[in-house]
CSV table of C-alpha atoms and ligand atoms in Angstrom, one decimal:
chain,number,residue,atom,x,y,z
A,1,MET,CA,3.5,20.9,38.3
A,2,ILE,CA,2.8,23.4,35.0
A,3,ARG,CA,5.3,26.3,34.4
A,4,VAL,CA,4.8,28.9,31.8
A,5,ARG,CA,7.5,31.8,31.1
A,6,GLY,CA,6.9,34.7,28.9
A,7,LEU,CA,4.2,33.2,26.8
A,8,THR,CA,3.7,35.8,24.0
A,9,LYS,CA,1.0,36.1,21.5
A,10,HIS,CA,0.0,38.7,18.7
A,11,PHE,CA,-2.3,38.0,16.2
A,12,GLY,CA,-0.8,40.5,13.6
A,13,ALA,CA,0.7,43.6,15.6
A,14,ALA,CA,-1.6,43.9,18.3
A,15,PRO,CA,-0.3,41.7,21.5
A,16,VAL,CA,-2.8,39.4,23.0
A,17,LEU,CA,-0.7,37.8,25.5
A,18,ASP,CA,2.1,39.9,26.7
A,19,GLY,CA,4.8,37.7,28.1
A,20,ILE,CA,2.7,35.7,30.6
A,21,ASP,CA,4.3,33.7,33.9
A,22,LEU,CA,2.4,31.4,35.6
A,23,ASP,CA,3.1,28.4,37.5
A,24,ILE,CA,0.2,26.0,39.0
A,25,ALA,CA,0.8,23.2,41.4
A,26,ASP,CA,-0.4,19.6,41.2
A,27,GLY,CA,-3.9,19.4,42.3
A,28,GLU,CA,-4.2,23.1,42.3
A,29,ARG,CA,-7.6,24.6,40.7
A,30,VAL,CA,-6.7,28.1,39.2
A,31,VAL,CA,-9.6,30.6,37.6
A,32,ILE,CA,-9.0,33.1,35.2
A,33,ILE,CA,-11.5,35.8,35.2
A,34,GLY,CA,-11.4,39.2,33.3
A,35,PRO,CA,-13.1,41.4,30.8
A,36,SER,CA,-13.8,40.3,27.2
A,37,GLY,CA,-11.0,40.1,24.6
A,38,THR,CA,-8.2,40.2,27.2
A,39,GLY,CA,-6.5,37.2,26.1
A,40,LYS,CA,-8.2,34.6,28.4
A,41,SER,CA,-9.1,32.1,25.9
A,42,THR,CA,-5.6,32.9,23.8
A,43,LEU,CA,-4.0,31.7,27.3
A,44,LEU,CA,-5.6,28.6,27.6
A,45,ARG,CA,-5.2,27.4,23.8
A,46,CYS,CA,-1.7,28.6,23.5
A,47,LEU,CA,-1.1,26.1,26.6
A,48,ASN,CA,-1.7,23.4,24.2
A,49,PHE,CA,-0.8,25.1,20.9
A,50,LEU,CA,-4.4,25.4,19.6
A,51,ASP,CA,-2.7,29.2,19.0
A,52,VAL,CA,0.9,28.7,18.3
A,53,PRO,CA,2.6,31.3,20.7
A,54,GLN,CA,5.2,33.2,19.2
A,55,ALA,CA,7.0,32.8,22.3
A,56,GLY,CA,7.5,31.5,25.6
A,57,VAL,CA,8.6,28.1,27.3
A,58,ILE,CA,5.5,25.9,28.8
A,59,THR,CA,6.1,22.9,31.2
A,60,ILE,CA,3.6,20.7,31.8
A,61,GLY,CA,4.5,17.7,34.0
A,62,ASP,CA,7.3,15.9,32.2
A,63,VAL,CA,7.1,17.8,28.7
A,64,THR,CA,9.1,21.1,28.1
A,65,VAL,CA,8.3,23.3,24.9
A,66,ASP,CA,9.9,26.2,23.5
A,67,ALA,CA,7.4,27.9,21.1
A,68,ALA,CA,10.6,29.4,19.2
A,69,HIS,CA,11.7,26.0,18.1
A,70,ALA,CA,8.1,23.9,18.9
A,71,ARG,CA,8.1,20.4,16.4
A,72,LYS,CA,5.3,18.6,15.8
A,73,ALA,CA,6.1,16.0,17.6
A,74,ASP,CA,6.6,18.2,21.2
A,75,ILE,CA,3.3,19.5,20.3
A,76,LEU,CA,1.7,16.4,19.7
A,77,ALA,CA,3.3,15.7,23.4
A,78,LEU,CA,2.2,18.7,25.2
A,79,ARG,CA,-1.8,18.2,24.1
A,80,ARG,CA,-0.9,14.3,25.7
A,81,CYS,CA,-0.7,15.8,28.9
A,82,THR,CA,-3.3,18.1,28.8
A,83,GLY,CA,-7.2,17.7,28.2
A,84,MET,CA,-9.6,20.9,26.9
A,85,VAL,CA,-13.3,21.4,27.8
A,86,PHE,CA,-14.7,23.7,25.1
A,87,GLN,CA,-17.8,26.4,25.2
A,88,ASN,CA,-18.6,24.5,22.4
A,89,TYR,CA,-18.6,21.2,23.7
A,90,GLY,CA,-16.8,20.1,20.5
A,91,LEU,CA,-17.8,16.3,20.6
A,92,PHE,CA,-17.2,14.4,17.4
A,93,ALA,CA,-20.9,14.0,15.9
A,94,ASN,CA,-20.2,11.0,14.4
A,95,LYS,CA,-19.4,9.3,17.8
A,96,THR,CA,-21.7,8.2,20.5
A,97,ALA,CA,-21.1,9.6,23.7
A,98,LYS,CA,-19.3,6.2,24.8
A,99,GLU,CA,-17.1,6.4,21.2
A,100,ASN,CA,-16.3,10.0,22.0
A,101,ILE,CA,-14.6,9.0,25.3
A,102,MET,CA,-13.2,5.7,24.1
A,103,GLU,CA,-11.7,7.8,20.6
A,104,ALA,CA,-8.6,9.2,22.9
A,105,LEU,CA,-8.0,6.1,24.7
A,106,THR,CA,-7.8,3.8,21.9
A,107,THR,CA,-6.4,6.2,19.0
A,108,VAL,CA,-4.2,8.1,20.7
A,109,GLN,CA,-3.1,6.6,24.0
A,110,LYS,CA,-3.4,3.3,22.1
A,111,HIS,CA,-5.3,1.3,24.9
A,112,PRO,CA,-7.1,-2.1,24.2
A,113,ARG,CA,-10.9,-1.5,22.8
A,114,ALA,CA,-12.3,-3.3,25.6
A,115,GLU,CA,-10.3,-1.8,28.6
A,116,ALA,CA,-11.2,2.1,26.8
A,117,GLU,CA,-14.7,0.9,26.4
A,118,GLN,CA,-14.9,0.0,30.2
A,119,ARG,CA,-12.8,3.3,31.3
A,120,ALA,CA,-15.6,5.0,29.0
A,121,LEU,CA,-18.6,3.3,30.9
A,122,ALA,CA,-17.5,4.1,34.5
A,123,VAL,CA,-16.5,7.8,33.6
A,124,LEU,CA,-20.4,8.1,32.0
A,125,ALA,CA,-21.7,6.7,35.1
A,126,GLU,CA,-20.1,9.2,37.3
A,127,THR,CA,-21.2,12.1,34.6
A,128,GLY,CA,-24.4,10.5,35.6
A,129,LEU,CA,-24.9,9.4,31.7
A,130,ALA,CA,-24.5,6.0,31.7
A,131,ASP,CA,-28.0,5.4,29.9
A,132,LYS,CA,-26.8,7.9,27.1
A,133,ALA,CA,-23.8,5.6,26.4
A,134,ASP,CA,-24.9,4.9,22.9
A,135,SER,CA,-26.2,8.5,22.1
A,136,PHE,CA,-25.0,10.5,19.5
A,137,PRO,CA,-24.2,13.8,20.9
A,138,ALA,CA,-27.3,15.4,18.0
A,139,ALA,CA,-29.6,13.2,20.7
A,140,LEU,CA,-28.4,15.0,24.0
A,141,SER,CA,-29.2,18.4,25.6
A,142,GLY,CA,-26.5,21.0,25.8
A,143,GLY,CA,-26.0,20.2,29.2
A,144,GLN,CA,-25.6,16.4,28.4
A,145,GLN,CA,-23.2,17.2,25.8
A,146,GLN,CA,-20.8,19.5,28.0
A,147,ARG,CA,-20.9,16.6,30.6
A,148,VAL,CA,-19.7,14.4,27.9
A,149,GLY,CA,-17.2,16.7,26.9
A,150,ILE,CA,-15.8,17.0,30.4
A,151,GLY,CA,-15.9,13.2,30.5
A,152,ARG,CA,-13.8,13.1,27.6
A,153,ALA,CA,-11.4,15.1,29.3
A,154,MET,CA,-11.2,13.6,32.6
A,155,ALA,CA,-10.9,10.2,31.2
A,156,LEU,CA,-7.5,11.3,29.5
A,157,GLY,CA,-5.6,11.0,32.6
A,158,ALA,CA,-4.4,14.6,31.9
A,159,GLU,CA,-2.0,16.1,33.9
A,160,LEU,CA,-4.0,19.2,33.7
A,161,LEU,CA,-7.6,20.1,32.4
A,162,LEU,CA,-8.0,23.4,31.0
A,163,PHE,CA,-12.0,24.7,30.7
A,164,ASP,CA,-12.5,28.1,28.4
A,165,GLU,CA,-16.0,29.1,29.8
A,166,PRO,CA,-18.1,25.5,29.8
A,167,THR,CA,-21.3,26.9,30.6
A,168,SER,CA,-21.4,30.0,28.4
A,169,ALA,CA,-23.0,28.8,25.4
A,170,LEU,CA,-25.6,26.4,27.9
A,171,ASP,CA,-29.2,27.4,28.7
A,172,PRO,CA,-29.5,28.4,32.3
A,173,GLU,CA,-31.3,25.5,33.3
A,174,TRP,CA,-28.2,23.4,32.1
A,175,VAL,CA,-25.8,25.1,33.8
A,176,GLY,CA,-26.4,24.0,37.6
A,177,GLU,CA,-25.6,20.5,36.3
A,178,VAL,CA,-22.0,21.3,34.6
A,179,LEU,CA,-20.8,22.9,37.8
A,180,ASP,CA,-22.1,19.8,39.6
A,181,LEU,CA,-19.9,17.9,37.3
A,182,MET,CA,-16.9,20.5,37.4
A,183,ARG,CA,-17.2,20.4,41.4
A,184,ALA,CA,-17.0,16.8,41.3
A,185,VAL,CA,-13.7,16.6,38.9
A,186,ALA,CA,-12.4,19.1,41.4
A,187,GLU,CA,-12.6,17.3,44.6
A,188,ARG,CA,-10.1,14.6,43.1
A,189,ARG,CA,-7.7,17.2,43.4
A,190,GLN,CA,-7.3,17.5,39.7
A,191,THR,CA,-5.2,20.2,38.3
A,192,MET,CA,-7.7,22.6,36.6
A,193,LEU,CA,-7.5,26.3,35.0
A,194,ILE,CA,-11.4,27.4,33.8
A,195,VAL,CA,-12.1,30.4,32.8
A,196,THR,CA,-15.2,31.3,33.7
A,197,HIS,CA,-17.7,34.6,34.1
A,198,GLU,CA,-19.3,32.3,37.0
A,199,MET,CA,-18.3,34.5,40.1
A,200,GLN,CA,-19.6,32.5,42.7
A,201,PHE,CA,-18.4,29.4,41.4
A,202,ALA,CA,-15.2,31.1,41.1
A,203,ARG,CA,-15.3,31.7,44.6
A,204,GLU,CA,-16.3,28.5,45.5
A,205,ILE,CA,-13.8,26.5,43.8
A,206,ALA,CA,-11.0,28.2,43.3
A,207,ASP,CA,-7.3,28.0,45.2
A,208,ARG,CA,-6.3,30.6,43.3
A,209,VAL,CA,-7.6,34.0,40.9
A,210,LEU,CA,-6.3,35.4,38.2
A,211,PHE,CA,-7.4,38.4,37.0
A,212,MET,CA,-5.9,39.4,33.5
A,213,GLU,CA,-6.2,42.3,31.2
A,214,GLY,CA,-4.6,43.5,28.5
A,215,GLY,CA,-2.9,40.4,28.0
A,216,LYS,CA,-1.3,40.5,31.2
A,217,ILE,CA,-2.3,38.9,34.5
A,218,VAL,CA,-2.7,41.9,36.8
A,219,GLU,CA,-3.9,40.5,40.0
A,220,SER,CA,-3.4,36.8,41.4
A,221,GLY,CA,-4.6,35.4,44.8
A,222,PRO,CA,-6.8,33.3,46.8
A,223,PRO,CA,-10.4,34.3,46.4
A,224,SER,CA,-10.7,36.1,49.2
A,225,GLN,CA,-8.3,38.4,48.4
A,226,ILE,CA,-9.4,38.9,44.5
A,227,PHE,CA,-13.2,39.0,45.5
A,228,GLY,CA,-12.7,40.2,49.1
A,229,ALA,CA,-10.0,42.9,48.9
A,230,PRO,CA,-9.1,43.4,45.3
A,231,GLN,CA,-5.8,45.7,44.9
A,232,ASP,CA,-5.9,47.1,41.4
A,233,ALA,CA,-8.4,49.4,40.0
A,234,ARG,CA,-9.1,47.8,37.2
A,235,LEU,CA,-10.1,44.8,39.2
A,236,ARG,CA,-12.3,46.4,41.2
A,237,LYS,CA,-13.8,48.1,38.4
A,238,PHE,CA,-14.5,45.1,36.8
A,239,LEU,CA,-15.9,43.4,40.0
A,240,GLN,CA,-18.6,46.2,40.5
A,241,ARG,CA,-19.4,45.6,37.0
A,242,VAL,CA,-20.1,42.1,36.9
A,243,GLU,CA,-21.2,41.7,40.2
A,244,GLY,CA,-23.9,45.0,39.9
B,1,MET,CA,-43.2,9.0,-41.6
B,2,ARG,CA,-42.6,5.2,-40.9
B,3,ALA,CA,-43.4,3.4,-38.2
B,4,LEU,CA,-41.2,2.1,-35.3
B,5,ASP,CA,-39.7,-1.2,-36.1
B,6,LEU,CA,-40.6,-2.7,-32.6
B,7,ASP,CA,-39.3,-6.1,-33.2
B,8,TYR,CA,-36.3,-4.8,-34.3
B,9,MET,CA,-36.0,-3.2,-31.1
B,10,LEU,CA,-36.8,-5.7,-28.9
B,11,GLY,CA,-34.5,-8.0,-30.4
B,12,LEU,CA,-31.6,-5.2,-30.3
B,13,VAL,CA,-32.5,-5.0,-26.6
B,14,PRO,CA,-30.4,-8.1,-25.4
B,15,VAL,CA,-27.4,-7.1,-27.9
B,16,ILE,CA,-27.1,-3.7,-26.0
B,17,LEU,CA,-27.5,-5.3,-22.5
B,18,GLY,CA,-24.6,-7.1,-23.5
B,19,TYR,CA,-22.4,-4.3,-23.5
B,20,VAL,CA,-24.3,-3.0,-20.1
B,21,PRO,CA,-21.3,-4.8,-18.0
B,22,LEU,CA,-18.7,-2.3,-19.6
B,23,THR,CA,-20.4,0.6,-19.2
B,24,LEU,CA,-20.3,-0.2,-15.4
B,25,PHE,CA,-16.8,-1.4,-15.3
B,26,MET,CA,-15.9,1.8,-17.1
B,27,ALA,CA,-17.8,4.1,-14.9
B,28,GLY,CA,-17.3,2.1,-11.5
B,29,ALA,CA,-13.6,2.2,-12.2
B,30,GLY,CA,-13.6,6.0,-12.5
B,31,MET,CA,-15.5,6.4,-9.8
B,32,VAL,CA,-13.6,4.3,-7.1
B,33,LEU,CA,-10.8,6.3,-9.1
B,34,ALA,CA,-12.0,10.0,-8.9
B,35,LEU,CA,-13.2,9.3,-5.5
B,36,ILE,CA,-9.8,8.7,-4.6
B,37,LEU,CA,-8.0,11.2,-6.2
B,38,GLY,CA,-11.1,13.9,-5.2
B,39,ALA,CA,-10.5,13.1,-1.4
B,40,LEU,CA,-6.7,13.4,-2.0
B,41,LEU,CA,-6.9,16.8,-4.1
B,42,ALA,CA,-9.9,17.9,-1.7
B,43,VAL,CA,-7.7,17.3,1.7
B,44,GLU,CA,-5.1,19.0,0.2
B,45,ARG,CA,-7.0,22.2,-0.9
B,46,VAL,CA,-8.0,22.1,2.7
B,47,ALA,CA,-4.5,21.6,4.4
B,48,LYS,CA,-3.0,23.9,1.8
B,49,VAL,CA,0.2,22.6,0.9
B,50,PRO,CA,2.5,25.2,-0.3
B,51,VAL,CA,3.2,25.0,-4.3
B,52,LEU,CA,1.3,21.8,-4.6
B,53,ASP,CA,-1.8,23.5,-3.5
B,54,TRP,CA,-1.3,25.9,-6.5
B,55,PHE,CA,-0.5,22.8,-9.0
B,56,VAL,CA,-4.1,21.5,-7.3
B,57,VAL,CA,-5.8,24.6,-7.9
B,58,LEU,CA,-4.7,24.6,-11.9
B,59,PHE,CA,-5.3,20.9,-11.5
B,60,ILE,CA,-8.9,21.4,-10.4
B,61,SER,CA,-9.0,24.4,-12.7
B,62,PHE,CA,-8.4,22.9,-16.0
B,63,PHE,CA,-10.1,20.1,-15.6
B,64,ARG,CA,-13.6,21.6,-14.6
B,65,GLY,CA,-12.9,24.2,-17.5
B,66,THR,CA,-13.0,21.8,-20.6
B,67,PRO,CA,-15.1,19.4,-21.8
B,68,LEU,CA,-14.7,16.0,-20.9
B,69,LEU,CA,-14.4,15.3,-24.9
B,70,VAL,CA,-11.7,17.4,-25.9
B,71,GLN,CA,-10.1,15.8,-22.3
B,72,LEU,CA,-10.5,12.4,-23.8
B,73,PHE,CA,-9.4,13.3,-27.3
B,74,LEU,CA,-5.8,15.3,-26.1
B,75,PHE,CA,-5.2,12.1,-23.9
B,76,TYR,CA,-6.0,9.5,-26.2
B,77,PHE,CA,-5.2,11.0,-29.6
B,78,GLY,CA,-3.0,14.4,-28.4
B,79,LEU,CA,-0.6,12.9,-25.7
B,80,PRO,CA,0.8,9.3,-27.5
B,81,GLN,CA,2.4,11.7,-30.1
B,82,ILE,CA,4.7,13.7,-27.1
B,83,LEU,CA,5.1,10.6,-25.2
B,84,PRO,CA,5.7,7.6,-27.5
B,85,SER,CA,5.2,5.1,-24.6
B,86,LEU,CA,1.6,5.8,-24.3
B,87,THR,CA,0.5,4.5,-27.7
B,88,GLN,CA,-0.2,1.0,-25.7
B,89,ILE,CA,-3.5,2.3,-24.2
B,90,ASP,CA,-6.3,1.2,-25.0
B,91,GLY,CA,-9.9,2.7,-25.4
B,92,VAL,CA,-11.2,1.7,-22.9
B,93,THR,CA,-8.0,2.6,-20.3
B,94,ALA,CA,-8.1,5.8,-21.7
B,95,ALA,CA,-11.9,6.6,-21.2
B,96,ILE,CA,-11.1,5.3,-17.4
B,97,MET,CA,-8.4,7.7,-16.7
B,98,GLY,CA,-10.6,10.7,-18.5
B,99,LEU,CA,-13.3,10.1,-16.4
B,100,THR,CA,-11.2,9.8,-13.4
B,101,LEU,CA,-9.7,12.8,-13.8
B,102,HIS,CA,-12.5,14.9,-14.9
B,103,PHE,CA,-14.6,14.3,-12.4
B,104,SER,CA,-11.8,14.1,-9.5
B,105,ALA,CA,-11.7,17.8,-10.1
B,106,TYR,CA,-15.6,18.4,-9.7
B,107,MET,CA,-15.7,15.8,-6.6
B,108,ALA,CA,-12.7,17.6,-4.7
B,109,GLU,CA,-14.6,20.7,-4.6
B,110,SER,CA,-17.5,19.4,-3.4
B,111,ILE,CA,-15.3,17.2,-0.9
B,112,ARG,CA,-13.5,20.1,0.0
B,113,ALA,CA,-16.9,22.4,0.8
B,114,ALA,CA,-17.9,19.3,2.8
B,115,ILE,CA,-14.7,19.1,4.8
B,116,VAL,CA,-15.0,22.7,5.9
B,117,GLY,CA,-18.6,22.5,6.8
B,118,VAL,CA,-17.6,20.1,9.5
B,119,ASP,CA,-17.5,22.4,12.7
B,120,ARG,CA,-14.3,24.1,14.0
B,121,SER,CA,-14.9,22.9,17.2
B,122,GLN,CA,-14.5,19.5,16.5
B,123,TRP,CA,-11.3,20.2,14.6
B,124,GLU,CA,-9.8,21.7,17.8
B,125,ALA,CA,-11.5,19.0,19.8
B,126,ALA,CA,-9.9,16.8,17.9
B,127,GLN,CA,-6.1,18.1,17.9
B,128,SER,CA,-7.1,19.0,21.9
B,129,ILE,CA,-6.7,15.3,22.7
B,130,GLY,CA,-3.3,14.9,20.6
B,131,MET,CA,-4.9,13.4,17.5
B,132,THR,CA,-2.3,13.6,14.4
B,133,GLN,CA,-3.2,15.2,11.3
B,134,GLY,CA,-4.3,12.4,9.5
B,135,GLN,CA,-5.9,10.5,12.8
B,136,MET,CA,-8.6,13.8,12.4
B,137,MET,CA,-9.1,13.9,9.4
B,138,TRP,CA,-9.7,9.8,8.9
B,139,ARG,CA,-11.7,9.1,12.0
B,140,ILE,CA,-13.4,12.5,12.7
B,141,ILE,CA,-13.8,14.8,9.6
B,142,LEU,CA,-14.0,12.6,6.5
B,143,PRO,CA,-16.6,10.4,7.9
B,144,GLN,CA,-18.8,13.4,8.7
B,145,ALA,CA,-17.8,15.1,5.2
B,146,ALA,CA,-18.4,11.8,3.2
B,147,ARG,CA,-22.3,11.9,4.4
B,148,VAL,CA,-22.8,15.6,3.3
B,149,ALA,CA,-21.3,15.1,-0.2
B,150,ALA,CA,-22.5,11.3,-0.8
B,151,PRO,CA,-25.4,12.7,-2.6
B,152,THR,CA,-23.3,15.1,-4.7
B,153,LEU,CA,-21.4,12.4,-5.4
B,154,VAL,CA,-23.9,10.3,-6.7
B,155,ASN,CA,-25.3,12.9,-9.0
B,156,TYR,CA,-21.4,12.6,-10.5
B,157,PHE,CA,-21.6,8.8,-10.5
B,158,ILE,CA,-24.9,9.1,-12.9
B,159,ASP,CA,-22.7,12.1,-14.8
B,160,MET,CA,-20.2,9.3,-15.2
B,161,ILE,CA,-22.2,6.8,-16.9
B,162,LYS,CA,-23.6,8.8,-19.1
B,163,GLY,CA,-20.0,10.0,-19.8
B,164,THR,CA,-18.8,6.2,-20.8
B,165,SER,CA,-20.7,6.9,-24.0
B,166,LEU,CA,-17.8,9.4,-25.1
B,167,ALA,CA,-15.4,6.2,-24.9
B,168,PHE,CA,-17.3,5.0,-28.2
B,169,THR,CA,-15.3,8.0,-29.9
B,170,LEU,CA,-12.4,6.2,-28.8
B,171,GLY,CA,-13.0,3.3,-30.8
B,172,VAL,CA,-14.5,1.6,-27.6
B,173,THR,CA,-17.5,-0.8,-28.8
B,174,GLU,CA,-19.6,0.1,-26.0
B,175,MET,CA,-23.7,0.5,-26.0
B,176,MET,CA,-23.2,3.4,-28.5
B,177,GLY,CA,-20.6,1.5,-30.6
B,178,ALA,CA,-22.7,-1.7,-30.7
B,179,ALA,CA,-25.7,0.4,-31.2
B,180,GLN,CA,-24.0,2.1,-34.2
B,181,LYS,CA,-22.9,-1.1,-35.9
B,182,GLU,CA,-26.1,-2.7,-35.6
B,183,ALA,CA,-27.6,0.2,-37.4
B,184,ALA,CA,-25.0,0.5,-40.0
B,185,GLY,CA,-26.6,-3.1,-41.2
B,186,SER,CA,-30.5,-2.3,-41.0
B,187,PHE,CA,-30.3,1.2,-41.6
B,188,LEU,CA,-32.8,1.7,-38.3
B,189,TYR,CA,-30.7,4.3,-36.6
B,190,PHE,CA,-33.5,6.0,-34.6
B,191,GLU,CA,-34.6,2.3,-33.6
B,192,ALA,CA,-30.9,1.5,-32.7
B,193,PHE,CA,-30.2,4.6,-30.6
B,194,LEU,CA,-33.5,4.5,-28.8
B,195,VAL,CA,-32.8,1.4,-27.4
B,196,VAL,CA,-29.8,2.3,-26.0
B,197,ALA,CA,-31.3,6.1,-24.9
B,198,ILE,CA,-34.2,3.7,-22.9
B,199,ILE,CA,-31.2,1.4,-20.9
B,200,TYR,CA,-29.8,4.4,-19.8
B,201,TRP,CA,-32.3,6.0,-18.8
B,202,VAL,CA,-33.8,2.9,-16.8
B,203,ILE,CA,-29.9,2.6,-15.4
B,204,VAL,CA,-30.1,6.4,-14.2
B,205,GLU,CA,-33.7,6.0,-12.9
B,206,ILE,CA,-32.6,3.1,-10.6
B,207,LEU,CA,-29.7,4.6,-9.2
B,208,SER,CA,-31.7,7.8,-8.9
B,209,GLN,CA,-34.2,5.8,-6.5
B,210,GLY,CA,-31.2,4.5,-4.6
B,211,GLN,CA,-29.9,8.1,-4.4
B,212,LYS,CA,-33.0,9.2,-2.6
B,213,ARG,CA,-33.1,6.1,-0.1
B,214,LEU,CA,-29.3,6.8,0.9
B,215,GLU,CA,-30.3,10.6,1.3
B,216,THR,CA,-33.2,9.4,3.5
B,217,HIS,CA,-30.6,7.0,5.5
B,218,LEU,CA,-28.0,9.7,5.6
B,219,ASN,CA,-30.4,12.4,7.3
B,220,LYS,CA,-30.6,9.9,9.9
B,221,ALA,CA,-27.2,9.3,10.5
B,222,PHE,CA,-25.9,10.1,13.9
B,223,VAL,CA,-29.2,10.7,15.6
B,224,ARG,CA,-29.6,8.5,18.3
C,301,LIG,N1,-7.8,33.9,15.3
C,301,LIG,C1,-7.3,35.6,15.7
C,301,LIG,N2,-7.4,36.5,15.0
C,301,LIG,C2,-7.0,37.7,15.2
C,301,LIG,N3,-7.6,38.1,16.6
C,301,LIG,C3,-7.6,37.2,17.5
C,301,LIG,C4,-8.1,36.0,17.1
C,301,LIG,N4,-8.5,35.1,18.1
C,301,LIG,C5,-8.2,36.2,19.2
C,301,LIG,N5,-8.1,37.4,18.5
C,301,LIG,C6,-8.0,38.4,19.4
C,301,LIG,O1,-7.0,38.3,20.6
C,301,LIG,C7,-7.7,39.0,21.8
C,301,LIG,C8,-8.2,38.0,22.8
C,301,LIG,O2,-9.2,37.3,22.6
C,301,LIG,P1,-9.5,36.0,23.2
C,301,LIG,O3,-10.5,35.1,22.7
C,301,LIG,O4,-8.5,35.2,24.2
C,301,LIG,O5,-10.4,37.0,25.0
C,301,LIG,P2,-10.9,36.2,25.7
C,301,LIG,O6,-10.4,37.1,27.1
C,301,LIG,O7,-11.4,34.8,25.8
C,301,LIG,O8,-13.1,36.9,25.6
C,301,LIG,P3,-13.9,36.7,26.2
C,301,LIG,O9,-14.4,36.9,27.6
C,301,LIG,O10,-14.6,37.3,25.2
C,301,LIG,O11,-14.1,34.8,25.7
C,301,LIG,C9,-9.4,40.0,21.0
C,301,LIG,O12,-8.9,41.0,20.9
C,301,LIG,C10,-9.7,39.0,20.0
C,301,LIG,O13,-10.5,39.5,19.0
C,302,LIG,MG1,-12.9,33.7,25.5
């Protein structure tokens, strides 16, 4: 279970997250939509302290961190129950596809090498990249790199997976295969928090959609409500713009 | 103008070659120590530890901003007057120390540049999977930075080999010192120093060839 209370982040004077409250049930798939610069990425990045919030309490599984007095060990613990998929993949360029997935398992989770390797190969098979196990990221297409990125996050066995616009940096031809893989991840009732501009995908995959603007969650509901009967004027305007 | 005394030069080559191991020892030891110190300084420059950072900046600025010869004299002749326990230090040790400090400052800058050159998303990915700062540096960032910095670091090694000739001024009998002593007996200064120059040149050429191969090898790294 994920529980966020009063999450607040400023860069300088400007508030970017304005006291966010959010609960996510186990296995729930939540999609965040909203205009550019409204704090969607910042929300995800505050959940694993890539950006350090000034205030708020975050509970993920059995780890609770209060931003007001977060210690290094708390932050590591929080990161160890989340996995993140980045817009620019963030694959380790000095490691092969297989090693990218193994790295957290051996270095962080301290699994034996052989076991980690087995798990990495199994994940690569699920992502359809079994034949790329020994390829370095530089030798993979954007779509393949992002599938490794998703595989790396899947392998962690994390309570919560965070996706920050995982298809935005991709050539259109690779978007489909990455979305397909995310659907497969969703099917296992993995708890997911996804920022995306792919509205059709959001409609299809989300149990709940959050519309953010100005550092706040302005409207929240099932896709049928958000896309079919939007309440807030700002959401209606946003949908008109993106859906044309 | 007189003719070169080639026989004398040929006879001198094995004598001077006998001092090559000392030169390589000073440069090799200096290189290893400077690499370690340089990497530590570079990591500090990236992490910007409060207060310590100020000292590191000062250190790097001083050792890049003053000539190696002046630094060697300061350590070998100057410091013992202030810290009498240092009088025990022999010329070879002082030369290695001086080379280490001097070149670590240069290396710190190129290693730092290579570290910050590793793209941001890899740092964040490493943090997101729960790696500690040390694990991230050691397993992800430094291996990549090392490949970027390697050609420059080999250049510094070459400079360091040439720099060992300054140990002569600290009373160390290395290649220069040996040639000087030989020439003092024969008065064939030109021949003696020419032999030294040629031997340095050959060593550096060999290293430059190695450097080229290293670069081709590194350019192919991480693509498969
Ligand atoms: N490191 C930073 N320093 C200063 N300002 C920042 C920083 N990161 C983000 N911001 C600002 O915070 C606001 C929210 O940024 P954020 O990246 O969370 O938006 P977003 O909703 O993800 O937008 P997009 O859809 O364009 O990705 C923006 O105004 C941005 O300029
Ligand atoms: Mg964003």
